[in-house]
Coordinates of C-alpha atoms and ligand atoms in Angstrom, one line a residue:
X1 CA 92.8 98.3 109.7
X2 CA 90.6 95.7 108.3
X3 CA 91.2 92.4 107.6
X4 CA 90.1 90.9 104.3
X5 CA 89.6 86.9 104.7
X6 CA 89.7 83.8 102.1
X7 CA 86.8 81.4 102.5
X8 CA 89.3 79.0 104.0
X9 CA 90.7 81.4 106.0
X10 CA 87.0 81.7 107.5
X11 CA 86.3 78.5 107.6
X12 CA 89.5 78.2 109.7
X13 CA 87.9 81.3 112.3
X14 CA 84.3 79.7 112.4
X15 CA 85.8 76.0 113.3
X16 CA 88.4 77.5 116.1
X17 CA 85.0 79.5 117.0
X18 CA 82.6 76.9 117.3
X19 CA 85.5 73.6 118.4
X20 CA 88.6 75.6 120.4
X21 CA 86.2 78.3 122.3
X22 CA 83.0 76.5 122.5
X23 CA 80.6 79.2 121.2
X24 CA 77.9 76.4 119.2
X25 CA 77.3 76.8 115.8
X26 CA 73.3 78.0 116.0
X27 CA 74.9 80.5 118.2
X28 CA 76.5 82.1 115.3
X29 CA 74.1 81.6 112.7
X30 CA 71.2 83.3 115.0
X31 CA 73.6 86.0 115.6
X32 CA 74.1 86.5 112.0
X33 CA 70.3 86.6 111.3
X34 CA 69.4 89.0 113.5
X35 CA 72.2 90.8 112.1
X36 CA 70.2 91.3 108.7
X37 CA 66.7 90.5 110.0
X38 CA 68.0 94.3 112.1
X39 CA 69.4 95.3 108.9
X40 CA 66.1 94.9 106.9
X41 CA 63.9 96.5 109.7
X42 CA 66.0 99.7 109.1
X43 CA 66.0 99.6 105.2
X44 CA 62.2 98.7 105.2
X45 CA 59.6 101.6 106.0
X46 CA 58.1 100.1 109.1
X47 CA 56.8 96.3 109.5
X48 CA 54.7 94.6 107.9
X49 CA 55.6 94.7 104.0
X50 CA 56.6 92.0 101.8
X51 CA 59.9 90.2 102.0
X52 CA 61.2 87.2 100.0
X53 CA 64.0 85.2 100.9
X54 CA 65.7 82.9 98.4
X55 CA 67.4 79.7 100.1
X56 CA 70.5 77.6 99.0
X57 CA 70.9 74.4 100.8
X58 CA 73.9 75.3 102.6
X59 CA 74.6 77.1 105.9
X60 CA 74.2 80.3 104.0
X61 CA 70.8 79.2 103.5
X62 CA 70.6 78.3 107.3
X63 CA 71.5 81.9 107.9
X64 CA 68.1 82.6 105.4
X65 CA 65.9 80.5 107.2
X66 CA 66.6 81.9 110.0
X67 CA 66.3 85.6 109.0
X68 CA 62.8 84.7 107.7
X69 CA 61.7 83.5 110.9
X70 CA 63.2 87.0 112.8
X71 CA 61.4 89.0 110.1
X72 CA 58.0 87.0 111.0
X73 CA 58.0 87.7 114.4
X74 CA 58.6 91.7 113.2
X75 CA 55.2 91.3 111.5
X76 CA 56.9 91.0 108.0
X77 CA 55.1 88.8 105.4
X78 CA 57.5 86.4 104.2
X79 CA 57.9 84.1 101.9
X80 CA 60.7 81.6 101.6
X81 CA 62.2 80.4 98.1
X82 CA 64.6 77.1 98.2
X83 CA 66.4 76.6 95.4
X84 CA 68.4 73.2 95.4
X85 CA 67.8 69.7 96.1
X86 CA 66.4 69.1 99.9
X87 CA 68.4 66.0 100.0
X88 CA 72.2 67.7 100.3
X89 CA 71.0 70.3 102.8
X90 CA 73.4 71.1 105.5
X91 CA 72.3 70.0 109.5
X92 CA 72.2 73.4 110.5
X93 CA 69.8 74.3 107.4
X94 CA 67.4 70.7 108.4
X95 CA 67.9 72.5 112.0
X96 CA 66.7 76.0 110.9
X97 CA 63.5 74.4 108.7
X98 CA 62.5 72.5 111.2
X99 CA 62.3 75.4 113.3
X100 CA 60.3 77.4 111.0
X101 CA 57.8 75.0 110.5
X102 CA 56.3 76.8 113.9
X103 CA 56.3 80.3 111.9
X104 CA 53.7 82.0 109.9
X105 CA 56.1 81.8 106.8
X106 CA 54.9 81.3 102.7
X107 CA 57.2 78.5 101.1
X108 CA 57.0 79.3 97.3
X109 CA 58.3 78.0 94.2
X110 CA 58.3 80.9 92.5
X111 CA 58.2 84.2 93.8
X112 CA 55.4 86.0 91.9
X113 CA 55.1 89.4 93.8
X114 CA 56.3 93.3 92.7
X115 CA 55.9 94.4 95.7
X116 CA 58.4 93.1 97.8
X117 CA 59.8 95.6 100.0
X118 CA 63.3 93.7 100.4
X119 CA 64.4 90.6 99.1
X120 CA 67.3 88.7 100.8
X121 CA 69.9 86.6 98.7
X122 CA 71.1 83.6 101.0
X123 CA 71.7 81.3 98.0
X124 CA 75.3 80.9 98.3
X125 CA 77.7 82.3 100.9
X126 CA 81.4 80.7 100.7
X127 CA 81.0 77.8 100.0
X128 CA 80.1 78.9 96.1
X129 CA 82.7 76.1 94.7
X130 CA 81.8 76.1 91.2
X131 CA 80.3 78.3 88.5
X132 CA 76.2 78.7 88.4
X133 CA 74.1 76.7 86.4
X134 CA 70.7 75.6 85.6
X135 CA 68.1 76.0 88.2
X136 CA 70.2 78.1 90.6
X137 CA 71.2 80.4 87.0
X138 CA 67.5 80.8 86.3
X139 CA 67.0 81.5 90.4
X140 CA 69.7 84.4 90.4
X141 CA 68.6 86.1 87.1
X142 CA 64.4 86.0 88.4
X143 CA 66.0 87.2 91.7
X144 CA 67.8 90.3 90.3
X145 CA 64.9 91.0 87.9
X146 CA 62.4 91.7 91.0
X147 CA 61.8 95.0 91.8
X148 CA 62.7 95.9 95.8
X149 CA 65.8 96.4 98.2
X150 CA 68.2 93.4 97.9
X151 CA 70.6 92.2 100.9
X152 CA 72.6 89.5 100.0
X153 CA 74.0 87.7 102.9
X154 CA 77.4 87.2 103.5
X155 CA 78.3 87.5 99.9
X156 CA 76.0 88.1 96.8
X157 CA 75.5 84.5 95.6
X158 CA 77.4 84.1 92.6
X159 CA 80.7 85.9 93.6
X160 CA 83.4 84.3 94.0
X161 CA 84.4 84.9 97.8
X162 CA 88.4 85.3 97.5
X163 CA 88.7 87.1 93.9
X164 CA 85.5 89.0 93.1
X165 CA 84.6 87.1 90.3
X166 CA 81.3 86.2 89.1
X167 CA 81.0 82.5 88.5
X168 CA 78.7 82.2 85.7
X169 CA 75.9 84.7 86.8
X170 CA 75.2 86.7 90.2
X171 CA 73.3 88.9 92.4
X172 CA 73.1 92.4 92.3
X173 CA 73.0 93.7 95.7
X174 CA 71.8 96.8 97.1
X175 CA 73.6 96.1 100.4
X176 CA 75.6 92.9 101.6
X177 CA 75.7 92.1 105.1
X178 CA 78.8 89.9 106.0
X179 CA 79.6 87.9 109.0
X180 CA 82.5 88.0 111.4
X181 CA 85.0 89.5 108.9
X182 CA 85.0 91.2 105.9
X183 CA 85.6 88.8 102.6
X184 CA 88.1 89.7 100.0
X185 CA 85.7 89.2 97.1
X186 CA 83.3 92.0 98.7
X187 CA 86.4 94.7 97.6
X188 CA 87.9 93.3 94.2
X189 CA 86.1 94.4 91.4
X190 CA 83.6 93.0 90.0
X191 CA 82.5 91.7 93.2
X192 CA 82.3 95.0 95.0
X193 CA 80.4 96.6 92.1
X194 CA 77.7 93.2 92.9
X195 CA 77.8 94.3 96.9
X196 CA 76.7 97.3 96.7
X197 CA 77.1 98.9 100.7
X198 CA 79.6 96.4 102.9
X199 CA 78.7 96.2 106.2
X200 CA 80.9 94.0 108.2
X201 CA 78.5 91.9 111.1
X202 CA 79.8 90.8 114.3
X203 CA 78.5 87.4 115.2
X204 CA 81.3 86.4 117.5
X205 CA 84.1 85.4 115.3
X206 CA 87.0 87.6 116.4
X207 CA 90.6 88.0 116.6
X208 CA 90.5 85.4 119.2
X209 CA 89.9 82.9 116.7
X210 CA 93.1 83.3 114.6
X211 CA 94.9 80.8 117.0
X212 CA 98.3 82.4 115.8
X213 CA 97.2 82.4 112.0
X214 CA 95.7 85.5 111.2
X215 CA 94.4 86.7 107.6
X216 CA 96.7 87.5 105.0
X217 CA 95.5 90.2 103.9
X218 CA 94.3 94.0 105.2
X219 CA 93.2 96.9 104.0
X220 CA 93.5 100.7 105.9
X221 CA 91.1 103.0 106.4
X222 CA 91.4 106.2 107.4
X223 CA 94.0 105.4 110.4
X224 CA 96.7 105.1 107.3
X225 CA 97.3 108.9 107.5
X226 CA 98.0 108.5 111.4
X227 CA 100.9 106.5 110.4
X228 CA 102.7 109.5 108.6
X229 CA 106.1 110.1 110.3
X230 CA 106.2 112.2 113.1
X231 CA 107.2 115.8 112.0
X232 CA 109.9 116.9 114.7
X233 CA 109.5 120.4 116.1
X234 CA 113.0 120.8 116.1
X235 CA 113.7 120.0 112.4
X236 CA 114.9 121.6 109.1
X237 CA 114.6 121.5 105.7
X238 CA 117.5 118.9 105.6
X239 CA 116.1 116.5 107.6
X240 CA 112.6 116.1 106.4
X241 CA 114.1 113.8 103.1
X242 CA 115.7 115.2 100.5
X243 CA 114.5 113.5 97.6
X244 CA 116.2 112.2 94.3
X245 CA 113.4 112.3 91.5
X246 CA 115.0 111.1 88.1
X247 CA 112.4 111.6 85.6
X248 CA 111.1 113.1 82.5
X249 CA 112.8 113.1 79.4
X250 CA 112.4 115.8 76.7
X251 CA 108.4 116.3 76.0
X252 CA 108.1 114.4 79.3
X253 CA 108.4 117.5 81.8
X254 CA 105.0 117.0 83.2
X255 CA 106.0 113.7 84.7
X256 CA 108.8 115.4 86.9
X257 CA 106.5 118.2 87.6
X258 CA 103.7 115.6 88.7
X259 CA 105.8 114.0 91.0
X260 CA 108.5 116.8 92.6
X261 CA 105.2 118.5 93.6
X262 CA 103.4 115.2 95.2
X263 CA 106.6 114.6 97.2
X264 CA 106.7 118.4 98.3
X265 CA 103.2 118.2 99.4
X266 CA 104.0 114.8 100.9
X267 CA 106.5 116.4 103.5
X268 CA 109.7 116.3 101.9
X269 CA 112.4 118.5 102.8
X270 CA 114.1 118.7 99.4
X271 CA 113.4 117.9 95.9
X272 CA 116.0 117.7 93.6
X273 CA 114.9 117.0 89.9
X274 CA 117.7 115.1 87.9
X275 CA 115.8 116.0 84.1
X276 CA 117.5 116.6 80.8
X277 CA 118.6 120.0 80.0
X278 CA 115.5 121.1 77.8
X279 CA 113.2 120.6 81.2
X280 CA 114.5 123.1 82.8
X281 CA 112.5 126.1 82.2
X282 CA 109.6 124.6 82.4
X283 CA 110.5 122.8 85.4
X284 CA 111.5 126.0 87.2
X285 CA 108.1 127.7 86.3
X286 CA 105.8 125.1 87.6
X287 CA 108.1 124.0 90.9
X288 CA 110.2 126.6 91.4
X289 CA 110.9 125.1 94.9
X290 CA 112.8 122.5 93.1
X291 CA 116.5 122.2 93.2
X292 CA 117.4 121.1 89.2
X293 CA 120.2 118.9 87.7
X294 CA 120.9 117.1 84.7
X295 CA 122.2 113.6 84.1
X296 CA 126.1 114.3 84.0
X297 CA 125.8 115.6 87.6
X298 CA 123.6 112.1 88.7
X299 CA 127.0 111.3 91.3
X300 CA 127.2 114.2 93.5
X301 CA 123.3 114.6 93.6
X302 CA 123.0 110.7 95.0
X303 CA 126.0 112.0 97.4
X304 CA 123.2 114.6 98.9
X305 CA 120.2 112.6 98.6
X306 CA 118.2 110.5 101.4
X307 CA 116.0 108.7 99.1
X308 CA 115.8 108.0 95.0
X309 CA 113.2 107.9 92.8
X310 CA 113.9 107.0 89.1
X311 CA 111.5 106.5 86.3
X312 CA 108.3 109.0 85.7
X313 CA 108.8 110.1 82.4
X314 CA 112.1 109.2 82.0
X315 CA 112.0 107.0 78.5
X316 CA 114.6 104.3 77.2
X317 CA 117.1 106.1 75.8
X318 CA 120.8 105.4 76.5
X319 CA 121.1 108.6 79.0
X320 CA 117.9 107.0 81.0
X321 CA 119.9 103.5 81.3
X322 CA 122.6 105.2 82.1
X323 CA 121.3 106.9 85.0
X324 CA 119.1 103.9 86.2
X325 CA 122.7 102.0 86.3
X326 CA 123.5 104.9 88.2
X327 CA 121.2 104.5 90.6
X328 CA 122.0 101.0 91.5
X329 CA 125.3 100.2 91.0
X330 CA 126.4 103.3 92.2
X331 CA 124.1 103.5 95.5
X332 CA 122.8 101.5 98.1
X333 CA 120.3 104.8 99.0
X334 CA 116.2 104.2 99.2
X335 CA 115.0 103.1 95.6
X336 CA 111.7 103.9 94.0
X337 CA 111.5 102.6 90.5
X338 CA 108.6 103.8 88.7
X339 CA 107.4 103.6 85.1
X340 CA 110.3 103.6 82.3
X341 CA 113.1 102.2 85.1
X342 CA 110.4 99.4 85.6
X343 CA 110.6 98.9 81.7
X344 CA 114.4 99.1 81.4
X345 CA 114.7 96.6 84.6
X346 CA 112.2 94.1 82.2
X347 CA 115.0 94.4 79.8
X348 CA 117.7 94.7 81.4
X349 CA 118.3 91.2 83.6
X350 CA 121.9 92.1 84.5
X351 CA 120.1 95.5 86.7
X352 CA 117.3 93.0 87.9
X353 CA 119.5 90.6 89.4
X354 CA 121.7 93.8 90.6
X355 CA 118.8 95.2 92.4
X356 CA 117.8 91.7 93.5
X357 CA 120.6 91.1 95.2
X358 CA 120.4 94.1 96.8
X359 CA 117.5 94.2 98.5
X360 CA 118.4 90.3 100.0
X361 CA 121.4 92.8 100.9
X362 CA 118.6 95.3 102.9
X363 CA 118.2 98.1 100.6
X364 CA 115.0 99.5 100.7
X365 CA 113.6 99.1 97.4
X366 CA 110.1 100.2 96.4
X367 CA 108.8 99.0 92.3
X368 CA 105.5 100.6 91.3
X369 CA 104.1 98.8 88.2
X370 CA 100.6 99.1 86.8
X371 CA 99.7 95.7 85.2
X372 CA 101.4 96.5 81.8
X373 CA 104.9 97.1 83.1
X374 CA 104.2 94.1 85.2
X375 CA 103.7 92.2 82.4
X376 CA 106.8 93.3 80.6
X377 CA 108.8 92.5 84.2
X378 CA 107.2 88.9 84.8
X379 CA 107.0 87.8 80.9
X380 CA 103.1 87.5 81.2
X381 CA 100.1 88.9 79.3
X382 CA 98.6 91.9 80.2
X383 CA 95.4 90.0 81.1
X384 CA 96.8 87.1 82.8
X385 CA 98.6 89.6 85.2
X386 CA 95.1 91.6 85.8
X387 CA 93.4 88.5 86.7
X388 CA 96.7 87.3 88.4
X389 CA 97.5 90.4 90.1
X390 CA 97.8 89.3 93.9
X391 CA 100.3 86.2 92.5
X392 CA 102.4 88.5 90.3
X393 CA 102.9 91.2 92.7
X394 CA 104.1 88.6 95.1
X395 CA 106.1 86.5 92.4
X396 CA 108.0 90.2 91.9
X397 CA 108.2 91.2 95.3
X398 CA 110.2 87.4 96.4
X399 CA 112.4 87.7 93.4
X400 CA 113.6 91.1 94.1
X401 CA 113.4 91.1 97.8
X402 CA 111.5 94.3 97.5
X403 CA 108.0 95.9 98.0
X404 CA 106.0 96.2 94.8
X405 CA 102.8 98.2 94.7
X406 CA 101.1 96.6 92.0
X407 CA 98.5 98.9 90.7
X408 CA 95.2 98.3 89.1
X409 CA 91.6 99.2 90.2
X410 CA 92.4 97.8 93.7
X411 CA 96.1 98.6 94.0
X412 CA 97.9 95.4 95.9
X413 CA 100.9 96.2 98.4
X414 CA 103.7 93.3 98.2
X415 CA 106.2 92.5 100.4
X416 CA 108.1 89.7 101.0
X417 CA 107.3 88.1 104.4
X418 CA 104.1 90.6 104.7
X419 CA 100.6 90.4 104.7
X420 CA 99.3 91.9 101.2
X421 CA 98.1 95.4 102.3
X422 CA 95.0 96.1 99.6
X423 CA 94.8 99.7 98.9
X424 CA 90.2 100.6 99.3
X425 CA 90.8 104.4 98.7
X426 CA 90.3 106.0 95.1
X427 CA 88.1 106.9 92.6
X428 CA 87.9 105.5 88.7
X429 CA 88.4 109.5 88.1
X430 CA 91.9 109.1 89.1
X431 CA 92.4 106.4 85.6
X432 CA 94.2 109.5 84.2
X433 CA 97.9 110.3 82.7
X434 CA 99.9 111.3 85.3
X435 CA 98.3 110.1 88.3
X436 CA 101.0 107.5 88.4
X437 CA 103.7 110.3 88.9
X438 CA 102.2 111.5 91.8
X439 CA 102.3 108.4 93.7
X440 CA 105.4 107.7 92.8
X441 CA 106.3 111.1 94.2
X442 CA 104.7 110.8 97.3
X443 CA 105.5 107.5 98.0
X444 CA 109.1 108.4 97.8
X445 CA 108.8 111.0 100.2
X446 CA 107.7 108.7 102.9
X447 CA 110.4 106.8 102.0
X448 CA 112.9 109.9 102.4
X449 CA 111.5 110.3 106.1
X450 CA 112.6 107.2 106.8
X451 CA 109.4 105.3 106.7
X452 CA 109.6 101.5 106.1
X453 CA 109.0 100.4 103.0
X454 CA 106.2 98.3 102.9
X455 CA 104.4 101.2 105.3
X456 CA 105.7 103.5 102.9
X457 CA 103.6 102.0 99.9
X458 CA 100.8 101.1 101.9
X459 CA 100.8 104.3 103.0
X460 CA 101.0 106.2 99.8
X461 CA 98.6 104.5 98.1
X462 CA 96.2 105.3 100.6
X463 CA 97.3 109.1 100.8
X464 CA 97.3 109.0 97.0
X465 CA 93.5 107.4 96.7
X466 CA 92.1 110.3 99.3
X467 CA 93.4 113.2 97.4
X468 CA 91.8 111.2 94.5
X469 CA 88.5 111.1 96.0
X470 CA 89.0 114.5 96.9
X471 CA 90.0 116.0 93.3
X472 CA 87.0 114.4 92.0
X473 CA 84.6 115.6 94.8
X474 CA 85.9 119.1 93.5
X475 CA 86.2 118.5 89.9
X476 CA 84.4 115.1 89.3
X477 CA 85.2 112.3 87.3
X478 CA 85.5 113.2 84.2
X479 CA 87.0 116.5 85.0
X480 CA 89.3 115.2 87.7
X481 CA 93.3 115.6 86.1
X482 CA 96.6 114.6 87.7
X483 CA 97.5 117.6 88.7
X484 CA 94.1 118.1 91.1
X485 CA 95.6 115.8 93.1
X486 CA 98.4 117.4 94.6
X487 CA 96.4 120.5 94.9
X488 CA 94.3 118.3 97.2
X489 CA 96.8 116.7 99.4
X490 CA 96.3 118.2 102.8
X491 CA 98.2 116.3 105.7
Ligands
NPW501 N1 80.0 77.8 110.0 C1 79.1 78.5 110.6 O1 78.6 78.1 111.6 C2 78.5 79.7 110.1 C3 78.3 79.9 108.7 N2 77.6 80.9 108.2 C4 77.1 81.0 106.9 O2 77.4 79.8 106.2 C5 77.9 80.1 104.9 C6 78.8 79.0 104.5 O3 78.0 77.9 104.5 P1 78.5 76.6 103.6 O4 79.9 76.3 103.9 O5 77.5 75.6 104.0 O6 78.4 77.1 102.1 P2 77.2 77.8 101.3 O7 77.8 79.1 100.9 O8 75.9 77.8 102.0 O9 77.1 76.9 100.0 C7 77.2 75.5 100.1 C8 76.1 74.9 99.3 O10 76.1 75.4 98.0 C9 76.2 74.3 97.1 N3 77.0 74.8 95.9 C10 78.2 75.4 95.9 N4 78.4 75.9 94.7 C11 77.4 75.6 93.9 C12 77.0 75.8 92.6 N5 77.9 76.5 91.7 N6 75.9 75.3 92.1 C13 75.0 74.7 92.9 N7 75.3 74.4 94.2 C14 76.5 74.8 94.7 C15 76.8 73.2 97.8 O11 76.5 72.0 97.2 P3 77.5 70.9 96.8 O12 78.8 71.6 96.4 O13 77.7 70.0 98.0 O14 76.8 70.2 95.7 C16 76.2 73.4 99.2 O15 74.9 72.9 99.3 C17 78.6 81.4 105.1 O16 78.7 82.1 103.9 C18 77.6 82.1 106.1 O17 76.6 82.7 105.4 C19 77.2 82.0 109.2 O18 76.0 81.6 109.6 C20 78.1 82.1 110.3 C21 78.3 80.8 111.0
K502 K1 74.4 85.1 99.6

């Protein structure tokens, strides 16, 4: 698990570093350098070559000063670029040039070279508080126009450290190397595209700084797919989930298909397939392991289930309302809503506030939304819920007393009295129809084997991202479908 940090939230860790534990500032910010002056030495082709580092007139800049003077005593050539007025620096940056003063260094106002063999960004860090202007503008634009490696420190200047977006212009990185933990605007897109490689530095700031306040936020890595319930020696078919999957309308079979199989290949015990009538050939050809139903049987089907799962495919008509009504005021089961029963809840207050109360009740509810049907279910524009994504998918999540997975290029996790879990697993190749209906499939399979819920969509969306990377290692990312993603799960 890795934690993904605010700048405040730093600021909070670095002052409970430097004030509650006693480690001194200049203790941090040397640890930090030789960080990336270590960094560099392994990027550049033996010592010796050309390095430039471009200064702000922050601590970020203090961490550049200082790197220069590491890479000098490796035998680099360096030359230092400030950028900024002298007359705002911080102590620790008057601290750090004072020091280098003693170094065989090049101050320049311009960098002229093409032969520098890395150049390090320590413009801004986070305390970027505003969008990029003027000389710092021109700075970033010459910067990114020289040829060589690029490390930007901390964050690449210009990137806005808690969303990922750049503020006015920034630096392309080839690598970032970031200190004590890992900032949230290093995995939100654009700012991970500016990043490049994230390598996370430890300068001393741990957990032991958190005081009882630790980040909001987290992402998994590959320890999610430990957290897969334990599959008892002893069981059965019956008691490995038997899951509800109410989905595809006429036309729509694929949906069902999608998802029955992602819930099979996701350890369910049973799939049963609620689908209208004309499904069911199809359906019985391409998962003949399911058990099939049709709408008029929706009671005794939620008498056998452990979990539900409403929505792939399922469309608005009166039969799909019907069973979504079903589903909630006849049931107090699991719920996944996915797709369609996400765009009949948007219309449908009297089922929202059903399902609302509810899950202030204790049901387990689970809403998967991509930013469209989260727009339809908060009253917001498409965009504004894109760049809004972590405050709608909470807004949903405390209204419904449920877990939403709001998905996007970085999917969020919601929960109300949780951490947001940010899902880092995926490929763009995965942007395809259908790929929705398998999470929802799996994700409702976790849910059948009793998983929590909030674990249950973390979980899934990690599961769901790996067997995307893995379809497009196999198939790439244009060729990547849907449907090579199941064929990939392996757990
Ligand atoms: N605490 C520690 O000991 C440690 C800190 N560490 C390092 O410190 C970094 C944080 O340092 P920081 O807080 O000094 O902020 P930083 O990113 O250097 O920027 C502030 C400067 O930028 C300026 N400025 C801002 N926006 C601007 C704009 N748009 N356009 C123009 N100017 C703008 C702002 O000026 P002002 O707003 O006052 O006009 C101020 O001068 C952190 O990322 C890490 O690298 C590590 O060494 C670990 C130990
Ligand atoms: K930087």
């Amino acid at each position: 698990m890795r934690y993904l940090v605010t700048a405040s939230e730093m600021r909070r860790f670095d002052e409970n570093t430097i004030e509650k534990i006693g480690i001194p500032a200049c203790v941090l910010m040397e640890r930090a350098a030789l960080a990336a002056a270590e960094l560099t030495e392994a990027r550049c082709d033996g010592r010796g070559g050309y390095v430039l580092v471009m200064c702000g007139m922050g601590n970020n800049g203090g961490d550049g000063l200082a790197v220069a003077r590491l890479l000098a005593e490796r035998d680099f050539r360096v030359e230092v670029w400030c950028v900024g007025n002298r007359e705002k620096a911080s102590p620790q940056w008057k601290q750090q040039r004072s020091i280098l003063e003693k170094y065989p260094v090049e101050f320049t106002d311009k960098p002229r070279r093409g032969d520098y063999g890395a150049l390090i960004d320590a413009l801004f860090g986070v305390g970027l508080s505003r969008e990029i202007k003027h000389e710092y503008a021109e700075a970033v634009m010459l910067f990114n126009s020289l040829e060589g490696w690029k490390l930007a420190l901390d964050v690449p200047s210009g990137i806005h450290s808690d969303t990922g977006r750049v503020m006015g212009c920034a630096v392309r990185a080839d690598e970032t190397v970031t200190f004590g933990f890992c900032k949230r605007g290093l995995v939100f897109y654009p700012g991970c595209e500016y990043a490049g490689e994230v390598s996370t530095a430890d300068i001393g700031i741990s957990e032991r700084s958190f005081y009882g306040r630790k980040p909001e936020m987290y992402a998994y890595d590959e320890e999610a797919a430990q957290l897969l319930p334990k599959r008892q020696r002893g069981g059965n078919k019956g008691t490995f989930g038997k899951v509800l999957l109410i989905a595809g309308s006429l036309n729509m079979a694929g949906a069902a298909i999608l998802a029955a199989r992602a819930a099979y290949r996701t350890g369910a015990g049973m799939v049963k397939v609620i689908t209208c009538a004309g499904n069911r050939t199809i359906l019985q050809q391409a998962v003949p392991e399911a058990l099939l139903g049709t709408p008029n049987e929706l009671d005794r089907s939620v008498e056998w289930a452990d979990v539900i799962a409403v929505g792939p495919g399922l469309g608005k008509s009166a039969e799909a309302l019907s069973c979504l009504e079903g589903v909630i005021y006849g049931s107090r089961l699991p719920l996944l809503a996915d797709a369609d029963a996400l765009n009949l809840l948007a219309e449908h207050p009297e089922l929202r506030a059903a399902l609302a109360e509810q899950g202030a009740a204790g049901r387990k509810v689970i809403l998967t939304p991509h930013v469209g049907e989260l727009a339809r279910l908060t009253g917001q524009s498409v965009s504004a819920c894109a760049e809004e994504l972590l405050s709608c998918g909470i807004a949903l999540a405390s209204e419904l007393h449920a877990v939403v997975t709001a998905k996007d290029a970085r999917t969020l996790i919601c929960g109300e009295g949780h951490d947001v879990c940010v899902n880092l697993s995926g490929s763009n190749g995965m942007a395809t129809a259908g790929s929705g209906d398998v999470l929802a499939g799996i994700t409702a399979a976790l849910l059948g084997q009793g998983m929590d819920a909030f674990e249950a969509a973390a979980v899934g969306a990690y599961i769901h991202g790996r067997a995307g990377e893995k379809a497009v290692g196999k198939r790439g990312e244009y060729g990547c479908m849907a449907g090579d993603l199941t064929a990939q799960m392996r757990y």
